Amino acid sequence: IKSGIIELLSRFETNLLASSYDLIQ
């Protein structure tokens, strides 16, 4: 279960970074 949560958080963080990068450009 813990690994699934970590994967979910990392995926969310990646999407957040991608969104921020798109906003900056």
PDB file of N, CA and C in Angstrom:
ATOM      1  N   ILE A   1       0.843  -1.205   0.000  1.00  0.00           N
ATOM      2  CA  ILE A   1       0.000   0.000   0.000  1.00  0.00           C
ATOM      3  C   ILE A   1       0.877   1.254   0.000  1.00  0.00           C
ATOM      4  N   LYS A   2       1.918   1.239   0.830  1.00  0.00           N
ATOM      5  CA  LYS A   2       2.784   2.416   0.930  1.00  0.00           C
ATOM      6  C   LYS A   2       3.439   2.739  -0.411  1.00  0.00           C
ATOM      7  N   SER A   3       3.885   1.689  -1.119  1.00  0.00           N
ATOM      8  CA  SER A   3       4.542   1.917  -2.412  1.00  0.00           C
ATOM      9  C   SER A   3       3.557   2.538  -3.401  1.00  0.00           C
ATOM     10  N   GLY A   4       2.303   2.130  -3.320  1.00  0.00           N
ATOM     11  CA  GLY A   4       1.290   2.688  -4.213  1.00  0.00           C
ATOM     12  C   GLY A   4       1.082   4.169  -3.942  1.00  0.00           C
ATOM     13  N   ILE A   5       1.071   4.539  -2.661  1.00  0.00           N
ATOM     14  CA  ILE A   5       0.891   5.946  -2.288  1.00  0.00           C
ATOM     15  C   ILE A   5       2.076   6.766  -2.782  1.00  0.00           C
ATOM     16  N   ILE A   6       3.277   6.221  -2.613  1.00  0.00           N
ATOM     17  CA  ILE A   6       4.484   6.927  -3.065  1.00  0.00           C
ATOM     18  C   ILE A   6       4.436   7.122  -4.578  1.00  0.00           C
ATOM     19  N   GLU A   7       4.001   6.087  -5.287  1.00  0.00           N
ATOM     20  CA  GLU A   7       3.909   6.183  -6.753  1.00  0.00           C
ATOM     21  C   GLU A   7       2.894   7.250  -7.143  1.00  0.00           C
ATOM     22  N   LEU A   8       1.773   7.276  -6.421  1.00  0.00           N
ATOM     23  CA  LEU A   8       0.728   8.250  -6.709  1.00  0.00           C
ATOM     24  C   LEU A   8       1.247   9.673  -6.468  1.00  0.00           C
ATOM     25  N   LEU A   9       1.943   9.871  -5.341  1.00  0.00           N
ATOM     26  CA  LEU A   9       2.481  11.190  -5.022  1.00  0.00           C
ATOM     27  C   LEU A   9       3.507  11.630  -6.051  1.00  0.00           C
ATOM     28  N   SER A  10       4.397  10.714  -6.442  1.00  0.00           N
ATOM     29  CA  SER A  10       5.436  11.067  -7.412  1.00  0.00           C
ATOM     30  C   SER A  10       4.798  11.432  -8.747  1.00  0.00           C
ATOM     31  N   ARG A  11       3.744  10.696  -9.120  1.00  0.00           N
ATOM     32  CA  ARG A  11       3.059  10.984 -10.385  1.00  0.00           C
ATOM     33  C   ARG A  11       2.383  12.341 -10.313  1.00  0.00           C
ATOM     34  N   PHE A  12       1.766  12.651  -9.169  1.00  0.00           N
ATOM     35  CA  PHE A  12       1.098  13.935  -8.985  1.00  0.00           C
ATOM     36  C   PHE A  12       2.122  15.062  -9.043  1.00  0.00           C
ATOM     37  N   GLU A  13       3.290  14.834  -8.410  1.00  0.00           N
ATOM     38  CA  GLU A  13       4.344  15.845  -8.400  1.00  0.00           C
ATOM     39  C   GLU A  13       4.842  16.094  -9.818  1.00  0.00           C
ATOM     40  N   THR A  14       4.972  15.010 -10.586  1.00  0.00           N
ATOM     41  CA  THR A  14       5.440  15.144 -11.972  1.00  0.00           C
ATOM     42  C   THR A  14       4.440  15.952 -12.787  1.00  0.00           C
ATOM     43  N   ASN A  15       3.151  15.670 -12.608  1.00  0.00           N
ATOM     44  CA  ASN A  15       2.114  16.411 -13.336  1.00  0.00           C
ATOM     45  C   ASN A  15       2.136  17.878 -12.929  1.00  0.00           C
ATOM     46  N   LEU A  16       2.369  18.136 -11.637  1.00  0.00           N
ATOM     47  CA  LEU A  16       2.404  19.503 -11.141  1.00  0.00           C
ATOM     48  C   LEU A  16       3.568  20.252 -11.777  1.00  0.00           C
ATOM     49  N   LEU A  17       4.740  19.593 -11.833  1.00  0.00           N
ATOM     50  CA  LEU A  17       5.917  20.212 -12.444  1.00  0.00           C
ATOM     51  C   LEU A  17       5.661  20.495 -13.917  1.00  0.00           C
ATOM     52  N   ALA A  18       5.038  19.548 -14.607  1.00  0.00           N
ATOM     53  CA  ALA A  18       4.747  19.720 -16.029  1.00  0.00           C
ATOM     54  C   ALA A  18       3.790  20.896 -16.231  1.00  0.00           C
ATOM     55  N   SER A  19       2.786  21.014 -15.381  1.00  0.00           N
ATOM     56  CA  SER A  19       1.820  22.102 -15.488  1.00  0.00           C
ATOM     57  C   SER A  19       2.507  23.441 -15.263  1.00  0.00           C
ATOM     58  N   SER A  20       3.364  23.510 -14.254  1.00  0.00           N
ATOM     59  CA  SER A  20       4.082  24.743 -13.951  1.00  0.00           C
ATOM     60  C   SER A  20       4.978  25.122 -15.120  1.00  0.00           C
ATOM     61  N   TYR A  21       5.629  24.125 -15.702  1.00  0.00           N
ATOM     62  CA  TYR A  21       6.522  24.371 -16.831  1.00  0.00           C
ATOM     63  C   TYR A  21       5.731  24.915 -18.017  1.00  0.00           C
ATOM     64  N   ASP A  22       4.542  24.363 -18.242  1.00  0.00           N
ATOM     65  CA  ASP A  22       3.692  24.831 -19.343  1.00  0.00           C
ATOM     66  C   ASP A  22       3.249  26.271 -19.087  1.00  0.00           C
ATOM     67  N   LEU A  23       2.959  26.601 -17.834  1.00  0.00           N
ATOM     68  CA  LEU A  23       2.515  27.953 -17.502  1.00  0.00           C
ATOM     69  C   LEU A  23       3.643  28.952 -17.698  1.00  0.00           C
ATOM     70  N   ILE A  24       4.870  28.544 -17.368  1.00  0.00           N
ATOM     71  CA  ILE A  24       6.028  29.437 -17.494  1.00  0.00           C
ATOM     72  C   ILE A  24       6.292  29.774 -18.958  1.00  0.00           C
ATOM     73  N   GLN A  25       6.179  28.790 -19.824  1.00  0.00           N
ATOM     74  CA  GLN A  25       6.473  29.029 -21.241  1.00  0.00           C
ATOM     75  C   GLN A  25       5.423  29.906 -21.905  1.00  0.00           C
TER      76      GLN A  25
END
